[in-house]
PDB file of C-alpha atoms in Angstrom:
ATOM      1  CA  MET A 965       0.010  -0.298   0.240  1.00  0.00           C
ATOM      2  CA  GLU A 966       1.167   3.796  -1.085  1.00  0.00           C
ATOM      3  CA  GLU A 967       2.323   5.673   1.658  1.00  0.00           C
ATOM      4  CA  VAL A 968       0.004   9.082   2.154  1.00  0.00           C
ATOM      5  CA  LYS A 969       1.494  12.050   1.941  1.00  0.00           C
ATOM      6  CA  ARG A 970       1.642  13.955   4.857  1.00  0.00           C
ATOM      7  CA  LEU A 971       1.636  18.051   4.679  1.00  0.00           C
ATOM      8  CA  VAL A 972       3.303  20.813   6.924  1.00  0.00           C
ATOM      9  CA  ASN A 973       2.891  24.376   7.570  1.00  0.00           C
ATOM     10  CA  PHE A 974       4.823  26.860   5.940  1.00  0.00           C
ATOM     11  CA  ILE A 975       5.579  29.420   8.633  1.00  0.00           C
ATOM     12  CA  ASP A 976       8.303  31.766   8.520  1.00  0.00           C
ATOM     13  CA  GLY A 977       9.711  30.975   6.375  1.00  0.00           C
ATOM     14  CA  GLN A 978      10.350  27.411   7.256  1.00  0.00           C
ATOM     15  CA  PHE A 979       8.199  23.794   7.283  1.00  0.00           C
ATOM     16  CA  ILE A 980       6.655  23.544  10.739  1.00  0.00           C
ATOM     17  CA  GLU A 981       5.360  20.357  11.447  1.00  0.00           C
ATOM     18  CA  CYS A 982       1.479  19.602  13.757  1.00  0.00           C
ATOM     19  CA  SER A 983       0.444  17.811  16.223  1.00  0.00           C
ATOM     20  CA  ARG A 984      -2.682  16.577  14.589  1.00  0.00           C
ATOM     21  CA  HIS A 985      -3.815  16.430  11.143  1.00  0.00           C
ATOM     22  CA  ILE A 986      -7.197  15.852   9.206  1.00  0.00           C
ATOM     23  CA  ASP A 987      -6.928  12.946   6.451  1.00  0.00           C
ATOM     24  CA  SER A 988      -8.200  14.489   3.178  1.00  0.00           C
ATOM     25  CA  TYR A 989      -9.801  12.345   0.486  1.00  0.00           C
ATOM     26  CA  ASN A 990      -9.986  13.040  -3.464  1.00  0.00           C
ATOM     27  CA  PRO A 991     -13.547  13.172  -3.765  1.00  0.00           C
ATOM     28  CA  ALA A 992     -14.239  11.811  -7.630  1.00  0.00           C
ATOM     29  CA  THR A 993     -12.445   8.457  -6.006  1.00  0.00           C
ATOM     30  CA  GLY A 994     -12.877   8.649  -2.735  1.00  0.00           C
ATOM     31  CA  LYS A 995      -9.204   7.486  -2.307  1.00  0.00           C
ATOM     32  CA  GLN A 996      -6.991   9.303   1.165  1.00  0.00           C
ATOM     33  CA  ILE A 997      -4.425  11.408  -1.004  1.00  0.00           C
ATOM     34  CA  LEU A 998      -2.736  13.709   2.111  1.00  0.00           C
ATOM     35  CA  LYS A 999      -2.772  14.535   5.854  1.00  0.00           C
ATOM     36  CA  ILE A1000      -2.934  17.706   5.825  1.00  0.00           C
ATOM     37  CA  PRO A1001      -2.059  19.743   9.352  1.00  0.00           C
ATOM     38  CA  ASP A1002      -5.040  19.805  11.522  1.00  0.00           C
ATOM     39  CA  SER A1003      -3.354  24.209  12.663  1.00  0.00           C
ATOM     40  CA  GLY A1004      -4.363  25.643  15.695  1.00  0.00           C
ATOM     41  CA  SER A1005      -4.285  28.568  18.204  1.00  0.00           C
ATOM     42  CA  GLU A1006      -0.160  27.822  18.491  1.00  0.00           C
ATOM     43  CA  GLU A1007       0.653  27.751  14.652  1.00  0.00           C
ATOM     44  CA  VAL A1008      -2.298  30.468  14.328  1.00  0.00           C
ATOM     45  CA  ASP A1009      -0.225  33.030  16.586  1.00  0.00           C
ATOM     46  CA  ALA A1010       3.181  31.535  15.103  1.00  0.00           C
ATOM     47  CA  ALA A1011       1.983  32.814  11.861  1.00  0.00           C
ATOM     48  CA  VAL A1012       0.407  36.161  12.958  1.00  0.00           C
ATOM     49  CA  GLN A1013       3.335  36.521  14.494  1.00  0.00           C
ATOM     50  CA  ALA A1014       5.481  36.172  11.234  1.00  0.00           C
ATOM     51  CA  ALA A1015       3.078  38.135   9.152  1.00  0.00           C
ATOM     52  CA  LYS A1016       3.537  40.777  11.315  1.00  0.00           C
ATOM     53  CA  LYS A1017       7.172  40.706  11.411  1.00  0.00           C
ATOM     54  CA  ALA A1018       7.439  40.979   7.593  1.00  0.00           C
ATOM     55  CA  PHE A1019       5.071  43.762   7.571  1.00  0.00           C
ATOM     56  CA  LYS A1020       7.104  45.852   9.580  1.00  0.00           C
ATOM     57  CA  LEU A1021      10.015  45.768   5.678  1.00  0.00           C
ATOM     58  CA  TRP A1022       6.743  44.510   2.993  1.00  0.00           C
ATOM     59  CA  SER A1023       4.920  47.217   4.106  1.00  0.00           C
ATOM     60  CA  LYS A1024       7.575  50.037   2.981  1.00  0.00           C
ATOM     61  CA  THR A1025       7.931  48.140  -0.324  1.00  0.00           C
ATOM     62  CA  SER A1026       6.726  49.755  -2.597  1.00  0.00           C
ATOM     63  CA  PRO A1027       4.371  49.190  -6.054  1.00  0.00           C
ATOM     64  CA  ILE A1028       7.320  48.176  -8.147  1.00  0.00           C
ATOM     65  CA  GLU A1029       8.824  45.818  -6.056  1.00  0.00           C
ATOM     66  CA  ARG A1030       5.807  44.273  -5.038  1.00  0.00           C
ATOM     67  CA  ALA A1031       4.548  43.943  -8.647  1.00  0.00           C
ATOM     68  CA  ARG A1032       7.686  42.521  -9.666  1.00  0.00           C
ATOM     69  CA  PHE A1033       7.437  39.789  -7.076  1.00  0.00           C
ATOM     70  CA  MET A1034       3.657  38.901  -7.595  1.00  0.00           C
ATOM     71  CA  ASN A1035       4.150  38.759 -10.962  1.00  0.00           C
ATOM     72  CA  LYS A1036       7.158  36.250 -10.733  1.00  0.00           C
ATOM     73  CA  ILE A1037       4.462  34.286  -8.312  1.00  0.00           C
ATOM     74  CA  ALA A1038       2.493  33.634 -11.304  1.00  0.00           C
ATOM     75  CA  ASP A1039       5.506  33.360 -13.139  1.00  0.00           C
ATOM     76  CA  LEU A1040       6.482  30.126 -11.063  1.00  0.00           C
ATOM     77  CA  VAL A1041       2.784  29.215 -10.773  1.00  0.00           C
ATOM     78  CA  GLU A1042       1.984  29.187 -14.685  1.00  0.00           C
ATOM     79  CA  THR A1043       5.611  27.315 -15.495  1.00  0.00           C
ATOM     80  CA  ARG A1044       4.147  24.523 -12.999  1.00  0.00           C
ATOM     81  CA  LEU A1045       1.169  24.810 -14.523  1.00  0.00           C
ATOM     82  CA  ASP A1046       0.735  20.636 -14.453  1.00  0.00           C
ATOM     83  CA  GLU A1047       1.403  20.306 -11.554  1.00  0.00           C
ATOM     84  CA  PHE A1048      -0.803  22.226  -9.792  1.00  0.00           C
ATOM     85  CA  ALA A1049      -3.739  21.128 -11.972  1.00  0.00           C
ATOM     86  CA  GLN A1050      -2.794  17.467 -11.306  1.00  0.00           C
ATOM     87  CA  ALA A1051      -3.039  18.855  -7.485  1.00  0.00           C
ATOM     88  CA  GLU A1052      -6.459  21.037  -7.962  1.00  0.00           C
ATOM     89  CA  SER A1053      -7.832  17.806  -9.817  1.00  0.00           C
ATOM     90  CA  ARG A1054      -7.268  15.237  -6.688  1.00  0.00           C
ATOM     91  CA  ASP A1055      -7.970  18.205  -3.915  1.00  0.00           C
ATOM     92  CA  GLN A1056     -11.722  18.757  -5.850  1.00  0.00           C
ATOM     93  CA  GLY A1057     -12.589  15.478  -7.290  1.00  0.00           C
ATOM     94  CA  LYS A1058     -12.807  17.896 -10.902  1.00  0.00           C
ATOM     95  CA  PRO A1059     -11.307  16.659 -13.945  1.00  0.00           C
ATOM     96  CA  VAL A1060      -7.374  18.016 -15.151  1.00  0.00           C
ATOM     97  CA  TRP A1061      -8.336  20.331 -17.742  1.00  0.00           C
ATOM     98  CA  LEU A1062     -10.809  21.757 -15.941  1.00  0.00           C
ATOM     99  CA  ALA A1063      -8.368  23.089 -13.017  1.00  0.00           C
ATOM    100  CA  LYS A1064      -5.955  23.763 -16.525  1.00  0.00           C
ATOM    101  CA  ALA A1065      -8.411  25.841 -18.039  1.00  0.00           C
ATOM    102  CA  ILE A1066      -9.775  27.693 -15.737  1.00  0.00           C
ATOM    103  CA  ASP A1067      -8.241  27.213 -12.429  1.00  0.00           C
ATOM    104  CA  ILE A1068      -4.408  27.737 -12.573  1.00  0.00           C
ATOM    105  CA  PRO A1069      -5.083  29.815 -14.995  1.00  0.00           C
ATOM    106  CA  ARG A1070      -6.754  32.471 -12.576  1.00  0.00           C
ATOM    107  CA  CYS A1071      -4.633  32.113  -9.848  1.00  0.00           C
ATOM    108  CA  VAL A1072      -1.918  33.679 -12.833  1.00  0.00           C
ATOM    109  CA  HIS A1073      -4.452  35.702 -13.656  1.00  0.00           C
ATOM    110  CA  ASN A1074      -5.435  37.573 -10.252  1.00  0.00           C
ATOM    111  CA  PHE A1075      -1.853  38.111  -9.185  1.00  0.00           C
ATOM    112  CA  ARG A1076      -0.784  39.628 -12.672  1.00  0.00           C
ATOM    113  CA  PHE A1077      -3.796  41.507 -12.464  1.00  0.00           C
ATOM    114  CA  PHE A1078      -3.393  43.058  -8.468  1.00  0.00           C
ATOM    115  CA  ALA A1079       0.277  43.660  -9.599  1.00  0.00           C
ATOM    116  CA  SER A1080      -0.823  45.833 -12.523  1.00  0.00           C
ATOM    117  CA  GLY A1081      -3.269  47.325 -10.509  1.00  0.00           C
ATOM    118  CA  CYS A1082      -1.587  48.221  -6.936  1.00  0.00           C
ATOM    119  CA  GLN A1083       1.229  50.541  -9.945  1.00  0.00           C
ATOM    120  CA  HIS A1084      -1.515  52.403 -11.023  1.00  0.00           C
ATOM    121  CA  VAL A1085      -3.072  54.186  -8.552  1.00  0.00           C
ATOM    122  CA  ILE A1086      -3.353  57.644  -8.723  1.00  0.00           C
ATOM    123  CA  ASP A1087      -7.399  59.296  -7.905  1.00  0.00           C
ATOM    124  CA  THR A1088      -7.044  59.518  -3.896  1.00  0.00           C
ATOM    125  CA  SER A1089     -10.493  61.248  -3.920  1.00  0.00           C
ATOM    126  CA  THR A1090     -13.707  60.369  -5.903  1.00  0.00           C
ATOM    127  CA  VAL A1091     -16.054  62.881  -6.446  1.00  0.00           C
ATOM    128  CA  LEU A1092     -19.673  61.850  -6.283  1.00  0.00           C
ATOM    129  CA  THR A1093     -21.997  64.371  -8.144  1.00  0.00           C
ATOM    130  CA  GLN A1094     -25.384  62.791  -7.392  1.00  0.00           C
ATOM    131  CA  ALA A1095     -24.794  62.823  -4.010  1.00  0.00           C
ATOM    132  CA  GLY A1096     -22.958  65.416  -3.535  1.00  0.00           C
ATOM    133  CA  ALA A1097     -20.194  64.091  -1.786  1.00  0.00           C
ATOM    134  CA  THR A1098     -16.423  62.975  -2.104  1.00  0.00           C
ATOM    135  CA  ASN A1099     -15.010  59.730  -1.088  1.00  0.00           C
ATOM    136  CA  TYR A1100     -11.649  59.755   0.029  1.00  0.00           C
ATOM    137  CA  THR A1101      -9.281  56.885   0.013  1.00  0.00           C
ATOM    138  CA  CYS A1102      -6.395  56.144   2.053  1.00  0.00           C
ATOM    139  CA  ARG A1103      -3.516  53.555   0.752  1.00  0.00           C
ATOM    140  CA  THR A1104      -1.500  52.619   3.583  1.00  0.00           C
ATOM    141  CA  PRO A1105      -0.940  49.098   4.851  1.00  0.00           C
ATOM    142  CA  VAL A1106      -3.216  48.624   8.146  1.00  0.00           C
ATOM    143  CA  GLY A1107      -1.226  44.897   8.879  1.00  0.00           C
ATOM    144  CA  VAL A1108      -1.694  41.592   9.287  1.00  0.00           C
ATOM    145  CA  VAL A1109      -4.593  40.359   6.794  1.00  0.00           C
ATOM    146  CA  GLY A1110      -6.357  37.319   7.998  1.00  0.00           C
ATOM    147  CA  GLN A1111      -8.067  35.529   5.423  1.00  0.00           C
ATOM    148  CA  ILE A1112     -10.349  32.049   4.889  1.00  0.00           C
ATOM    149  CA  SER A1113     -10.123  29.859   1.594  1.00  0.00           C
ATOM    150  CA  PRO A1114     -13.131  28.582   0.984  1.00  0.00           C
ATOM    151  CA  TRP A1115     -12.892  24.688   0.016  1.00  0.00           C
ATOM    152  CA  ASN A1116     -15.096  24.689  -4.162  1.00  0.00           C
ATOM    153  CA  LEU A1117     -12.401  26.860  -5.556  1.00  0.00           C
ATOM    154  CA  PRO A1118      -8.285  26.879  -3.561  1.00  0.00           C
ATOM    155  CA  ILE A1119      -5.882  28.112  -5.043  1.00  0.00           C
ATOM    156  CA  TYR A1120      -8.275  30.320  -7.831  1.00  0.00           C
ATOM    157  CA  LEU A1121      -9.973  31.811  -4.936  1.00  0.00           C
ATOM    158  CA  LEU A1122      -6.661  32.354  -2.182  1.00  0.00           C
ATOM    159  CA  SER A1123      -5.059  33.613  -4.942  1.00  0.00           C
ATOM    160  CA  PHE A1124      -8.036  36.344  -5.162  1.00  0.00           C
ATOM    161  CA  LYS A1125      -7.405  37.144  -1.458  1.00  0.00           C
ATOM    162  CA  ILE A1126      -4.490  37.195  -0.991  1.00  0.00           C
ATOM    163  CA  ALA A1127      -2.798  39.263  -4.105  1.00  0.00           C
ATOM    164  CA  PRO A1128      -4.597  42.345  -3.086  1.00  0.00           C
ATOM    165  CA  ALA A1129      -3.257  41.999   0.640  1.00  0.00           C
ATOM    166  CA  LEU A1130       0.460  41.856  -1.563  1.00  0.00           C
ATOM    167  CA  ALA A1131      -0.708  44.430  -3.882  1.00  0.00           C
ATOM    168  CA  ALA A1132      -1.913  46.785  -1.106  1.00  0.00           C
ATOM    169  CA  GLY A1133       1.101  46.578   1.041  1.00  0.00           C
ATOM    170  CA  CYS A1134      -0.758  43.910   3.829  1.00  0.00           C
ATOM    171  CA  THR A1135       0.643  40.499   4.575  1.00  0.00           C
ATOM    172  CA  ALA A1136      -1.238  37.732   5.054  1.00  0.00           C
TER     173      ALA A1136
END
């Protein structure tokens, strides 16, 4: 019998073991494919502390540098499209062709879209003539962003949450 791969957390630049795991099954086959970390408060606290530490530097990084970093992520995901599509297919039980056509390309697109957008923000206010009001926007990084990614489109929706946070100078 093939041994089931056990995933670990990646916190503060290191792979960190977790004391508890959850079995993960391919919904299309019912076969167990992984043991994923069942992270608790200790791991979450460590991740938040690491993100706070990273925020000190990342929040001061220029939008151009943030965009370079985010485009590099997009490039890396794109060059490994087949590998990501296979993993997404196993995790979600969806056809590989669908993950290749939608999920992974959309992840790449999300990083590129927000990388581009963070370099082209020029207005800090919007006049709402009919309402007789002006909206002011303060584009200042706010800190660590906690995110929950739903089960049904994990890489697609995760990238749609992480990319804008990174573009804004926040950490997640």
